[in-house]
Short mmCIF file of C-alpha atoms in Angstrom, two decimals:
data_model
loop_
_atom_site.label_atom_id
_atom_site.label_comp_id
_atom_site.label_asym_id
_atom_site.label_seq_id
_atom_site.Cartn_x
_atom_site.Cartn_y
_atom_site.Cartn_z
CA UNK H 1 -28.80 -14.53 -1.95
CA UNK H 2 -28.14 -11.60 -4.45
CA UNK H 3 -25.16 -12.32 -6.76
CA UNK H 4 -23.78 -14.85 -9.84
CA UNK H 5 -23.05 -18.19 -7.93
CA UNK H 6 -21.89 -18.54 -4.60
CA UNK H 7 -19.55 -16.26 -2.63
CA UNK H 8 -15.81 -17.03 -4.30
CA UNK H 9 -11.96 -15.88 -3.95
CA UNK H 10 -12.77 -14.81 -7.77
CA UNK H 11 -15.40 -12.40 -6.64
CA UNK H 12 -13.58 -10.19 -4.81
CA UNK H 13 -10.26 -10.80 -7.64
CA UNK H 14 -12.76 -8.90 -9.75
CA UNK H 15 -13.56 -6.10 -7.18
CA UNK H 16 -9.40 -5.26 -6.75
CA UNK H 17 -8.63 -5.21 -10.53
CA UNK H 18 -11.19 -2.96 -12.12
CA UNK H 19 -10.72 -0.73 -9.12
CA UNK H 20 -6.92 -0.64 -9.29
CA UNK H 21 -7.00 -0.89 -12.98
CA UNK H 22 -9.05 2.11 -13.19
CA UNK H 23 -6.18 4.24 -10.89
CA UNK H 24 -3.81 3.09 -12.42
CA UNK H 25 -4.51 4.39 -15.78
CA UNK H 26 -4.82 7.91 -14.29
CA UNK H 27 -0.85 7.40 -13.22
CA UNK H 28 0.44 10.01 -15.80
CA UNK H 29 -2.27 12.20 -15.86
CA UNK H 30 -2.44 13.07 -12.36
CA UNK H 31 1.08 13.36 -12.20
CA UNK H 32 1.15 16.24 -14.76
CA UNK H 33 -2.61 17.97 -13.39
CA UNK H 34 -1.09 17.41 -9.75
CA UNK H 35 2.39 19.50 -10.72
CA UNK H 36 -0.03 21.96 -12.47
CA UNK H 37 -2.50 22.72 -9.53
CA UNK H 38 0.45 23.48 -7.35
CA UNK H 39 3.20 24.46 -9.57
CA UNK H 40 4.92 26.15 -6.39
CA UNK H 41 5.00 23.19 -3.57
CA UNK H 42 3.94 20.06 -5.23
CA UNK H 43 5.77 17.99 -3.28
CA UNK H 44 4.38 19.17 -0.39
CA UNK H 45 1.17 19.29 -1.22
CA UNK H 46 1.48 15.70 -2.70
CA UNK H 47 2.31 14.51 0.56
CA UNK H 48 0.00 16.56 2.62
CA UNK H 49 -2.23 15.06 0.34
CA UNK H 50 -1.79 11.29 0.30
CA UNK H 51 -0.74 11.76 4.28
CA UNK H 52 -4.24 12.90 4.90
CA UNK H 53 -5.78 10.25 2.99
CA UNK H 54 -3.42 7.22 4.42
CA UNK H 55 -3.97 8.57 8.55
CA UNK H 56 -8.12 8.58 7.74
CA UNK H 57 -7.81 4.93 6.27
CA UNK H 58 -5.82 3.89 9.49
CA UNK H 59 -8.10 5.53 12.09
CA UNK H 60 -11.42 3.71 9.72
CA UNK H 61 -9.96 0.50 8.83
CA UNK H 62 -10.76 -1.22 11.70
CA UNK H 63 -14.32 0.66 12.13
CA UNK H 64 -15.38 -0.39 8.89
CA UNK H 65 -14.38 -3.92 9.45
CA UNK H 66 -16.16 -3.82 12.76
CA UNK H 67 -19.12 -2.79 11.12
CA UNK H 68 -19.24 -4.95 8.09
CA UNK H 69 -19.40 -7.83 10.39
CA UNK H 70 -22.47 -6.80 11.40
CA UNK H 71 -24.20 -5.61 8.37
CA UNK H 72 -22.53 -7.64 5.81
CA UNK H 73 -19.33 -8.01 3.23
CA UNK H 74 -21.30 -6.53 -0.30
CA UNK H 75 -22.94 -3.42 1.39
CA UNK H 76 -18.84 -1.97 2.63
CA UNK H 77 -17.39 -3.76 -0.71
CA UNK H 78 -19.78 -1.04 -2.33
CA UNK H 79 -19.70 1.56 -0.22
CA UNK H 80 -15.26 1.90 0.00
CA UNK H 81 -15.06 0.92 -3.94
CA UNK H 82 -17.54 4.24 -4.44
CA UNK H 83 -15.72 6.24 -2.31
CA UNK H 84 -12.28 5.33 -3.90
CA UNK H 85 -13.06 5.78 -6.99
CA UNK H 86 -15.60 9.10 -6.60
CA UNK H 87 -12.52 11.56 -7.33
CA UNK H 88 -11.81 9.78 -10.69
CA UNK H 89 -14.24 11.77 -12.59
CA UNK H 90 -13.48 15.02 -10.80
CA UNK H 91 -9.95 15.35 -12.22
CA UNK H 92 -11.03 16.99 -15.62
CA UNK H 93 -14.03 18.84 -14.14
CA UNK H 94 -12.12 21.09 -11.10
CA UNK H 95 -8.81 19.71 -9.71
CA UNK H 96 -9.11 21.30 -6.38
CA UNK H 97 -12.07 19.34 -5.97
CA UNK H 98 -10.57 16.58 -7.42
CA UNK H 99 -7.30 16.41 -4.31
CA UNK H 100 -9.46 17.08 -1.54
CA UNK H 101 -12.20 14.34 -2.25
CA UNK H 102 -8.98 12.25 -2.85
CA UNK H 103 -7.89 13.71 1.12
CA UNK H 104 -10.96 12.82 2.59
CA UNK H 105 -11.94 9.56 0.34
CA UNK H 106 -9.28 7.64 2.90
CA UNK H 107 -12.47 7.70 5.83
CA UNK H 108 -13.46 4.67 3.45
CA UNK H 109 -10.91 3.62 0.89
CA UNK H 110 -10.13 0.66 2.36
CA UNK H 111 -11.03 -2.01 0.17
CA UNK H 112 -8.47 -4.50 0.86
CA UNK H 113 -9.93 -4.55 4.47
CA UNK H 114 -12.79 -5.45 3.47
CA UNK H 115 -11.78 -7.89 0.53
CA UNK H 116 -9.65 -9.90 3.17
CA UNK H 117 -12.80 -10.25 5.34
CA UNK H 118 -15.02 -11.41 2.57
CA UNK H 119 -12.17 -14.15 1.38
CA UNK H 120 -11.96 -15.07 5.26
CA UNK H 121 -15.61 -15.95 5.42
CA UNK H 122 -15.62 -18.44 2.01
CA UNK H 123 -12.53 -20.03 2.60
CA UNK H 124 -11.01 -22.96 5.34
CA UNK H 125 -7.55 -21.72 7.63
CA UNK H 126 -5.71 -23.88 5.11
CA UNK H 127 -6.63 -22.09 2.10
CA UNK H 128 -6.60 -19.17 3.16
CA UNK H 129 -2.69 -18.12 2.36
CA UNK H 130 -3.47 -18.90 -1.20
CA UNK H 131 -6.42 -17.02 -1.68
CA UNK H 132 -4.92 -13.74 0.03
CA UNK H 133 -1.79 -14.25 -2.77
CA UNK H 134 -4.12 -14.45 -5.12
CA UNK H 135 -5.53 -11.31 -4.14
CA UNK H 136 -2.32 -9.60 -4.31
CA UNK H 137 -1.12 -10.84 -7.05
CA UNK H 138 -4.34 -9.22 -8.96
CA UNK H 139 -3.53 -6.02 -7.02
CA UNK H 140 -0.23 -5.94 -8.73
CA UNK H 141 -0.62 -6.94 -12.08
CA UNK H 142 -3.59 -4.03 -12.37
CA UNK H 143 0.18 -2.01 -11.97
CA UNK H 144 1.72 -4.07 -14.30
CA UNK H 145 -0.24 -3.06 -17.19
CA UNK H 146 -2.42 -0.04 -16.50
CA UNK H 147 -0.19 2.63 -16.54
CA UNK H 148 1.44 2.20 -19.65
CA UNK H 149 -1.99 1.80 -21.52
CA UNK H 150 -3.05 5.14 -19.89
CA UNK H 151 0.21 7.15 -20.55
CA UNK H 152 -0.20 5.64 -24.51
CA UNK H 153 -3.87 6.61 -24.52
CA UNK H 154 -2.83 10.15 -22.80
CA UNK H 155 -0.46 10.80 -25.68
CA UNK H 156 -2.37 9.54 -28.78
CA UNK H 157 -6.04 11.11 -27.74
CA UNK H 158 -5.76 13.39 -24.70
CA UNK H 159 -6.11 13.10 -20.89
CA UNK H 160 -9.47 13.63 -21.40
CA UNK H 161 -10.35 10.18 -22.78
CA UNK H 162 -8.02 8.34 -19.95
CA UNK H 163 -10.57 10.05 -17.49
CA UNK H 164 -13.47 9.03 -19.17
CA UNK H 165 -12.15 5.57 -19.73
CA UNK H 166 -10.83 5.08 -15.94
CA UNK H 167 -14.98 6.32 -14.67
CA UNK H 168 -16.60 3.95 -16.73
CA UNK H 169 -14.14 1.31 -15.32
CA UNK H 170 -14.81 2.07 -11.89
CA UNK H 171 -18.63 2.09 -12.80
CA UNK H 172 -18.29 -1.37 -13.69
CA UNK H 173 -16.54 -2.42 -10.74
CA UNK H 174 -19.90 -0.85 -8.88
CA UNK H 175 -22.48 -2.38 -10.98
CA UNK H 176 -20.22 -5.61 -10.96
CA UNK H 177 -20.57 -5.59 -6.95
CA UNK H 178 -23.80 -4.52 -6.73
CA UNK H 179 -25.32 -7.35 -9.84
CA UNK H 180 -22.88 -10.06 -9.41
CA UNK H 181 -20.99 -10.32 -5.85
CA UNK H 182 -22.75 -12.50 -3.51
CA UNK H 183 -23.12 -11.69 -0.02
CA UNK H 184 -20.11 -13.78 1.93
CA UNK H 185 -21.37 -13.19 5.33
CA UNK H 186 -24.40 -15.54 6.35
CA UNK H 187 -27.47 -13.97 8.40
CA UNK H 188 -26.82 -16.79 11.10
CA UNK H 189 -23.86 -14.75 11.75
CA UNK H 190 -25.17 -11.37 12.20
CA UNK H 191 -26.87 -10.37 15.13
CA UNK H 192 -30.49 -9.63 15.56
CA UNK H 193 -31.01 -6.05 14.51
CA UNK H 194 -28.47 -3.10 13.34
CA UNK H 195 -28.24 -1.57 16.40
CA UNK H 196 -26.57 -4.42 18.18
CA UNK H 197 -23.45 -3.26 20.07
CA UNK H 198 -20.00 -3.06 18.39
CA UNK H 199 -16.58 -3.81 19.99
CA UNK H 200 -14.82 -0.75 20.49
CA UNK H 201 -11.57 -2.91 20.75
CA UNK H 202 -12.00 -4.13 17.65
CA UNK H 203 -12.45 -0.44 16.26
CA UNK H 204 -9.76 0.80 18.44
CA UNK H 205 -6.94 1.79 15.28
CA UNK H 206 -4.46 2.15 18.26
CA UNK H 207 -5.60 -0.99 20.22
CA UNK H 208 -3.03 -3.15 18.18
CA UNK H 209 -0.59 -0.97 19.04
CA UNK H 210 -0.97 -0.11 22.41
CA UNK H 211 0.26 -4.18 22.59
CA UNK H 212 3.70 -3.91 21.10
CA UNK H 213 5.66 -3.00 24.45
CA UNK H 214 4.27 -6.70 26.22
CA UNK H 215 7.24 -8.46 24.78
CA UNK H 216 10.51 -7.33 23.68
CA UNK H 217 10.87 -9.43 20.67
CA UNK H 218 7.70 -7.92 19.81
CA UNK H 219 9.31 -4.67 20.00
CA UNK H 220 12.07 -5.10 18.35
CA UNK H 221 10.19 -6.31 15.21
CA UNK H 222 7.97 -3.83 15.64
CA UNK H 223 10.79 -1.10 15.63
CA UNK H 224 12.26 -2.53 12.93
CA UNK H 225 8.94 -2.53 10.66
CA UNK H 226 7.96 0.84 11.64
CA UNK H 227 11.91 2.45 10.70
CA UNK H 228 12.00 0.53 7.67
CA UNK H 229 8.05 1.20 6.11
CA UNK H 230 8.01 4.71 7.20
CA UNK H 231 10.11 5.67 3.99
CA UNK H 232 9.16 2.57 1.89
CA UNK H 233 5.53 4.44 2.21
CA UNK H 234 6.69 7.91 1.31
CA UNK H 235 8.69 6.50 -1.42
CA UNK H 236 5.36 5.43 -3.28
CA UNK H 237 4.11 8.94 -2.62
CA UNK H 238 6.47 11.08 -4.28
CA UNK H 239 8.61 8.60 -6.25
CA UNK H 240 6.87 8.75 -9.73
CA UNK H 241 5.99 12.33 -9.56
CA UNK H 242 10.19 12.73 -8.43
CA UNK H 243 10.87 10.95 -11.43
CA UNK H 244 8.32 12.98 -14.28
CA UNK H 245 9.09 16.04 -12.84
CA UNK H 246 13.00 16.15 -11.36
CA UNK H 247 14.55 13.43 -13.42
CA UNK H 248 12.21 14.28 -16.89
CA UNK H 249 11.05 10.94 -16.97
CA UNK H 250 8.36 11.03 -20.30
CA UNK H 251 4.78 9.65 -18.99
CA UNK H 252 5.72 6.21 -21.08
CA UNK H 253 9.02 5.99 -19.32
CA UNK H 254 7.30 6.54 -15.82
CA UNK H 255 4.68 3.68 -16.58
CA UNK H 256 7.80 1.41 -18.24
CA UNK H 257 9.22 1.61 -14.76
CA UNK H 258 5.98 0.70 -13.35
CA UNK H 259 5.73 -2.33 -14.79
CA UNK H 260 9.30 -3.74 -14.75
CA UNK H 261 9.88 -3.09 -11.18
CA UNK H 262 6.50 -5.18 -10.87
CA UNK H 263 7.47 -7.78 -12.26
CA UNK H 264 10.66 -8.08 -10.72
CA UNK H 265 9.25 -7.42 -7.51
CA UNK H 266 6.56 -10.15 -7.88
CA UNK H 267 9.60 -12.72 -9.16
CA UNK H 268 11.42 -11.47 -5.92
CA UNK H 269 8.55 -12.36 -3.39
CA UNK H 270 7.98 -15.75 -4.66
CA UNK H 271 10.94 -17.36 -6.28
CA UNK H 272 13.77 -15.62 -4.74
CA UNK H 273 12.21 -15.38 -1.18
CA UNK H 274 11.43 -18.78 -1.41
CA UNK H 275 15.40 -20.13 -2.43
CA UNK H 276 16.69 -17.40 0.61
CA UNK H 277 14.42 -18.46 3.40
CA UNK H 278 15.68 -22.30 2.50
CA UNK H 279 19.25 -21.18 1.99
CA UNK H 280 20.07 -18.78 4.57
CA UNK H 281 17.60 -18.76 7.21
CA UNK H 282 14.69 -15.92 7.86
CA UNK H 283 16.50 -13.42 10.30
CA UNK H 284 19.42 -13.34 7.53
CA UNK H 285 16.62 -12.75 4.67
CA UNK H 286 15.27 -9.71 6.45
CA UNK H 287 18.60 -8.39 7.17
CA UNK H 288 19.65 -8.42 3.27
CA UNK H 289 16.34 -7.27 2.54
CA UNK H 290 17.08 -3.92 4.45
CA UNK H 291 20.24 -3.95 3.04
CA UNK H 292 19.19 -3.57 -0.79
CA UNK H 293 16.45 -1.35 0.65
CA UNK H 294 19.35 1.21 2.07
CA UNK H 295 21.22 0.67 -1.32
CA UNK H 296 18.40 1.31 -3.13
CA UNK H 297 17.62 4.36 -1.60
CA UNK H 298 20.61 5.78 -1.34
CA UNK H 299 21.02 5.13 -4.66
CA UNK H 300 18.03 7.03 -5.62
CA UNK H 301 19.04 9.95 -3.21
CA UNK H 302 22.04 10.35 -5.26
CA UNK H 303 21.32 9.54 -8.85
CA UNK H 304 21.12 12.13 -11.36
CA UNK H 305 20.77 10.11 -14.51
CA UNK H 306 17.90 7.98 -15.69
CA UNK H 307 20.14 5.36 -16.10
CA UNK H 308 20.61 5.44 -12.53
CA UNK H 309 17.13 5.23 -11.31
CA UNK H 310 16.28 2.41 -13.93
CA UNK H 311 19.45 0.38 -11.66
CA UNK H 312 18.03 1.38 -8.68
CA UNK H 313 14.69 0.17 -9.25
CA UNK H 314 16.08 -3.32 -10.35
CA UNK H 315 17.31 -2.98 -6.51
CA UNK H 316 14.18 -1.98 -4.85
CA UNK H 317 12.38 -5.32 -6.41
CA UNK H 318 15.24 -7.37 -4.35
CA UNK H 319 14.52 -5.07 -0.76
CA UNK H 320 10.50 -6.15 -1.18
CA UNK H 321 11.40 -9.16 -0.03
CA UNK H 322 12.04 -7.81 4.10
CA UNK H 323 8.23 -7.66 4.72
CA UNK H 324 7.19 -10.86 3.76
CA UNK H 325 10.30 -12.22 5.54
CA UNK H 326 9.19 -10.47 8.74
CA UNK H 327 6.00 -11.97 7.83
CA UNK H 328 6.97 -15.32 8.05
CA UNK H 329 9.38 -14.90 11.07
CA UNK H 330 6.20 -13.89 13.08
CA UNK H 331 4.45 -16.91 12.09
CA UNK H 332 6.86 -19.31 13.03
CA UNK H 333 7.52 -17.70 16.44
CA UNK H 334 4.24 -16.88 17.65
CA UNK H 335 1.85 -18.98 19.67
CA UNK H 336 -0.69 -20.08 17.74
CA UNK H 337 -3.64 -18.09 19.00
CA UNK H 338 -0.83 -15.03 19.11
CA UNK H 339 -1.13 -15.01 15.64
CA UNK H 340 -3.61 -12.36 14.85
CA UNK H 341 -2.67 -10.20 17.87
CA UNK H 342 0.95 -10.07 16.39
CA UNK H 343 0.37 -9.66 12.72
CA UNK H 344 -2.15 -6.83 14.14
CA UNK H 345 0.42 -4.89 15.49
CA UNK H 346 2.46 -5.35 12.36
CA UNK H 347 -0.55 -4.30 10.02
CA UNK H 348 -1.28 -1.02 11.99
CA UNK H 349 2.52 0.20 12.18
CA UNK H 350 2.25 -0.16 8.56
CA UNK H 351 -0.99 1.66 8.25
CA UNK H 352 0.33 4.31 10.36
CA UNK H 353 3.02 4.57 8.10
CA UNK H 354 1.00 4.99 5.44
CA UNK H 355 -0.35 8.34 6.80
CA UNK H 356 3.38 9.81 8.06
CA UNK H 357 5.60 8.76 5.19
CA UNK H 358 4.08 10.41 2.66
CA UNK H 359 3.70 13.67 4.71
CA UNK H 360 7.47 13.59 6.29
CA UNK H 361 8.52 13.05 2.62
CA UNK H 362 6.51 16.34 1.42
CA UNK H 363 8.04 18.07 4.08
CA UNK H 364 11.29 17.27 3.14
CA UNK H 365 11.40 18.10 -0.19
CA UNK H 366 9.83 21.28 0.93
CA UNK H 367 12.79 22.08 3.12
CA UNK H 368 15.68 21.31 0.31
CA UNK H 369 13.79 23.34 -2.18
CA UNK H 370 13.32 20.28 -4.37
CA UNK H 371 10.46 21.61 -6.73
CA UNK H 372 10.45 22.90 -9.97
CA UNK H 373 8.80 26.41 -11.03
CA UNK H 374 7.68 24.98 -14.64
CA UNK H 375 6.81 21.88 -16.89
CA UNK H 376 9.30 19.69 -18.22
CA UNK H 377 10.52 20.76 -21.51
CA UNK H 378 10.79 18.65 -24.59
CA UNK H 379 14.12 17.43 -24.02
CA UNK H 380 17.31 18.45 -25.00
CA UNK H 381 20.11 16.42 -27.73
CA UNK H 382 21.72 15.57 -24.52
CA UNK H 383 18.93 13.40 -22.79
CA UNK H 384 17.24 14.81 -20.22
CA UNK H 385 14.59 18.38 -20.07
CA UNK H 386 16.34 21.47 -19.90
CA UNK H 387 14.20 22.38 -16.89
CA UNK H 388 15.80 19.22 -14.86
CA UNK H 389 19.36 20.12 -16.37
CA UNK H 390 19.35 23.15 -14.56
CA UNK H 391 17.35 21.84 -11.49
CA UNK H 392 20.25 19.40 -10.91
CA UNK H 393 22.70 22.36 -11.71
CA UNK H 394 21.25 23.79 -8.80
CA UNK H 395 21.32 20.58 -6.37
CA UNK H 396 24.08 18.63 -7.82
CA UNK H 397 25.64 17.08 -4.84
CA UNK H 398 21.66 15.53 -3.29
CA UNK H 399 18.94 15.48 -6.01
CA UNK H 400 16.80 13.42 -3.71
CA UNK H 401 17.07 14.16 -0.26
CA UNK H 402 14.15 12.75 1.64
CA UNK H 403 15.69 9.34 -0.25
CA UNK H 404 18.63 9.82 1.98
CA UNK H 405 16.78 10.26 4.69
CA UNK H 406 14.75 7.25 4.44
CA UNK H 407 17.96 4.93 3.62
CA UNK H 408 19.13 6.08 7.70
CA UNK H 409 16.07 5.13 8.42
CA UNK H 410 16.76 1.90 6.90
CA UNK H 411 19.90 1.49 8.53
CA UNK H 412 18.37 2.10 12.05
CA UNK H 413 16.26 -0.76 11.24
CA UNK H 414 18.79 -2.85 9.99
CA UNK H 415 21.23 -2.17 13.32
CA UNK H 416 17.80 -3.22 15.34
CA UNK H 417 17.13 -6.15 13.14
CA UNK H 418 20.22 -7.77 14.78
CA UNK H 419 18.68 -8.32 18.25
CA UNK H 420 16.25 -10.29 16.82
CA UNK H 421 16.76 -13.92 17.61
CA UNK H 422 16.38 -16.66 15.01
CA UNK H 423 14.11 -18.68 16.96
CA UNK H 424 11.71 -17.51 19.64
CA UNK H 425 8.47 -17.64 21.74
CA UNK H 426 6.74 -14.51 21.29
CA UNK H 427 4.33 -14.07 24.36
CA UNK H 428 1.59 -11.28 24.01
CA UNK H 429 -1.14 -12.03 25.71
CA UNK H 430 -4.23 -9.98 26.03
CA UNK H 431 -7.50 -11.40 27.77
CA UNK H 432 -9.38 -8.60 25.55
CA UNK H 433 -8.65 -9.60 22.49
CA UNK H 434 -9.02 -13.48 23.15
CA UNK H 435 -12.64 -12.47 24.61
CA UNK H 436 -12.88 -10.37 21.23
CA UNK H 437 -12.08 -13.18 18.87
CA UNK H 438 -14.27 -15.81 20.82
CA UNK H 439 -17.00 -13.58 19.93
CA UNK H 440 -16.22 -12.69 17.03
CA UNK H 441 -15.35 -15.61 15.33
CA UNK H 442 -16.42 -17.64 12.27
CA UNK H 443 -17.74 -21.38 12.88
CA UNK H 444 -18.58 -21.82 9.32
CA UNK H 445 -14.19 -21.78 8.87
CA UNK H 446 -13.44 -24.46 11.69
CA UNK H 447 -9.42 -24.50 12.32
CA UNK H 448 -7.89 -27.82 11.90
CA UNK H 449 -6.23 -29.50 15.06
CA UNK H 450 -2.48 -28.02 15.32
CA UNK H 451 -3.19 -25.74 12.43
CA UNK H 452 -1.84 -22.40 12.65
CA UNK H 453 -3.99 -18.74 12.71
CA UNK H 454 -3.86 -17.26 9.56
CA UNK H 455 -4.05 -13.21 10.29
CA UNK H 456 -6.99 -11.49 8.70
CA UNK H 457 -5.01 -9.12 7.12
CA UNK H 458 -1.81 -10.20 6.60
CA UNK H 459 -0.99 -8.24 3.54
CA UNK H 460 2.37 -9.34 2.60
CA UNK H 461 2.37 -9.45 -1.06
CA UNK H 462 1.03 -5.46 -1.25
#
């Protein structure tokens, strides 16, 4: 087979950093060429934008999935890591261009869908948890460290050269995939010829979630996900731009924040998660989960000083914690060939929410008038541009109100959390999808008697 060795976690590791990486140095740029292509609505526009982009990824996710167990793992690892990254370059040669190809990009930038697939095919049900951390983890540390390296390299040589330096990145994620990944998918598994039928189940973006009413546990975890990510996903919208723009955050200051909350969020999901599920149970780690995720929010609704965001943030690495939580809970409770069917409904409210947060957000900020009509200015002796001075002379009593917003939210979840027993059967049963993952299934990983599922894309860590 084409590639360097044979198929490995490591492989696709590779494929995650250099394409985050390469984003992620483009964090301050885009947040000032964004601001300056609509200097009149740009938080509407921002979320018009990324809501665009996240509803096209949930429609194709499962499409592309379908399809690339047909035709193969390396051919869609290609094809979504091109698409991604094709609006990179675009950003210094004609902005316009450079939002919508980011709009319409989501049809295939889904290359965690695909990366879960390929580390499904090389490794056993029991190591299978570990690779998909690993994963993650590689996601996040791109975070950690690219944005501060682009906002230095913004400030010492020009935007220009973070561009340039961000393309050839993603250039060498392609020629990586296309010279080194090996193909994880064997030909024994793929039928005949190309135009062998597809599953339209399996394609179906809605078929997870036309499930969630068949139990009421279900439901309520369901609810509770979908109240809870809706704002958590327009948060990552709009947060950094809120911060550069309303709270005159400086580009290093906005990366900074980056990669502390990172951290702290990556020491959350592993150490502390780990001590509360032991200590006080996994129903009560969700519920304080929510809880730091309304303080946080409300906190950020609020704030008018840096100093107050910087707190907040140290908050919003303790609410990451809920979605790994819920995570868990649904392993333990459902059957174990439920487990797929259950962590698919969870996956899809959250890709759902992907495409609505962002937008709902936008439109929010559009309705308070939460947008400023110029740059930040070099800041004043007091701390803080004189632009944002004024802008929170203006809105003094709610600088952020799609925050508040999204800590009700929060709370709705939290007052549904509640129902949720501690320990339960969840019973969704669906001759469809059993039929589906019969056929669809991968001898080459046999399950181990009384071994648990693991879902396919159970993306807790991102």
């Amino acid at each position: 087979p084409q590639g360097i060795g044979s198929p490995s976690v490591y492989h696709a590791v590779i494929v995650i950093f250099l394409e985050f990486f390469a984003w992620g140095l483009l964090t301050a740029p885009t947040l000032v060429v964004l601001h300056e292509t609509f200097p009149k609505h740009t938080f509407l526009m921002n979320g018009l934008i990324q809501g665009v982009k996240g509803l096209l990824s949930f429609l194709s996710a499962p499409l592309i999935g379908a399809l690339s167990d047909v035709w193969g793992r390396k051919s869609f690892l290609l094809l979504t890591v091109f698409f991604t990254c094709a609006p990179i370059p675009l950003m210094k040669i004609s902005p316009w261009w450079y939002f919508a190809v980011i709009s319409v990009s989501g049809v295939f930038a889904v290359t965690f869908s695909v990366v879960f697939a390929y580390v499904a095919d090389i490794t056993q049900e029991h190591e299978r948890s570990m690779a998909y951390g690993l994963v993650s983890a590689t996601f996040a540390a791109s975070l950690v460290t690219s944005p501060a390296i682009g906002a230095y390299l913004g400030r010492v040589y020009g935007d220009s050269l973070v561009v340039v330096l961000a393309t050839a990145i993603a250039l060498l994620d392609i020629c990586f995939i296309l010279v080194a990944v090996p193909e994880s998918l064997p030909e024994k598994m793929r039928p005949a010829s190309w135009g062998a039928p597809i599953s339209w189940e399996q394609a179906d973006p809605f078929a997870s979630l036309k499930k969630v009413g068949q139990d009421s546990i279900v439901l309520l975890i369901c609810i509770t996900v979908f109240l809870s990510y809706l704002p958590e996903a327009g948060q990552y919208s709009s947060f950094f731009l809120y911060l550069r723009q309303i709270m005159g955050f400086s580009s290093e200051s906005v990366a900074a924040f980056i990669a502390v909350l990172g951290i702290l969020s990556i020491i959350a999901q592993t150490i502390v998660l780990s001590l509360l599920m032991r200590s006080i149970g996994n129903k009560n780690t969700i519920l304080l989960g929510l809880g730091f995720q309304i303080l946080q929010l409300a906190w950020y609704g609020f704030g008018s000083e840096p100093w107050m965001m910087w707190a907040a943030g140290a908050v919003a690495a303790m609410s990451s914690i809920t979605f790994p939580a819920v995570s868990a809970l649904v392993s333990r409770t459902a059957d174990a060939d439920q487990q797929g069917v259950v962590q698919g409904m969870i996956t899809g409210i959250r890709g759902l929410c992907n495409g609505l947060g962002p937008a709902l957000y936008g439109f929010i900020f559009y309705i308070f008038h939460v947008e400023l009509n110029e740059l930040p200015m070099p800041e004043s002796p007091s701390g803080g541009s004189v632009a944002t001075q004024y802008h929170l002379q203006q809105n003094s009593i709610i600088p952020g109100p799609p925050f508040l917003f999204g800590a009700c939210s929060v709370l709705l979840a939290l007052l549904v959390a509640l129902f949720i027993p501690e320990h339960t059967n969840l019973n969704v049963r669906s001759s469809n999808w059993k039929k589906h993952c019969g056929s669809h299934g991968h001898p080459h990983s046999p399950q181990a008697p009384g071994e648990a599922k693991e879902p396919l894309l159970q993306d807790t860590n991102v």
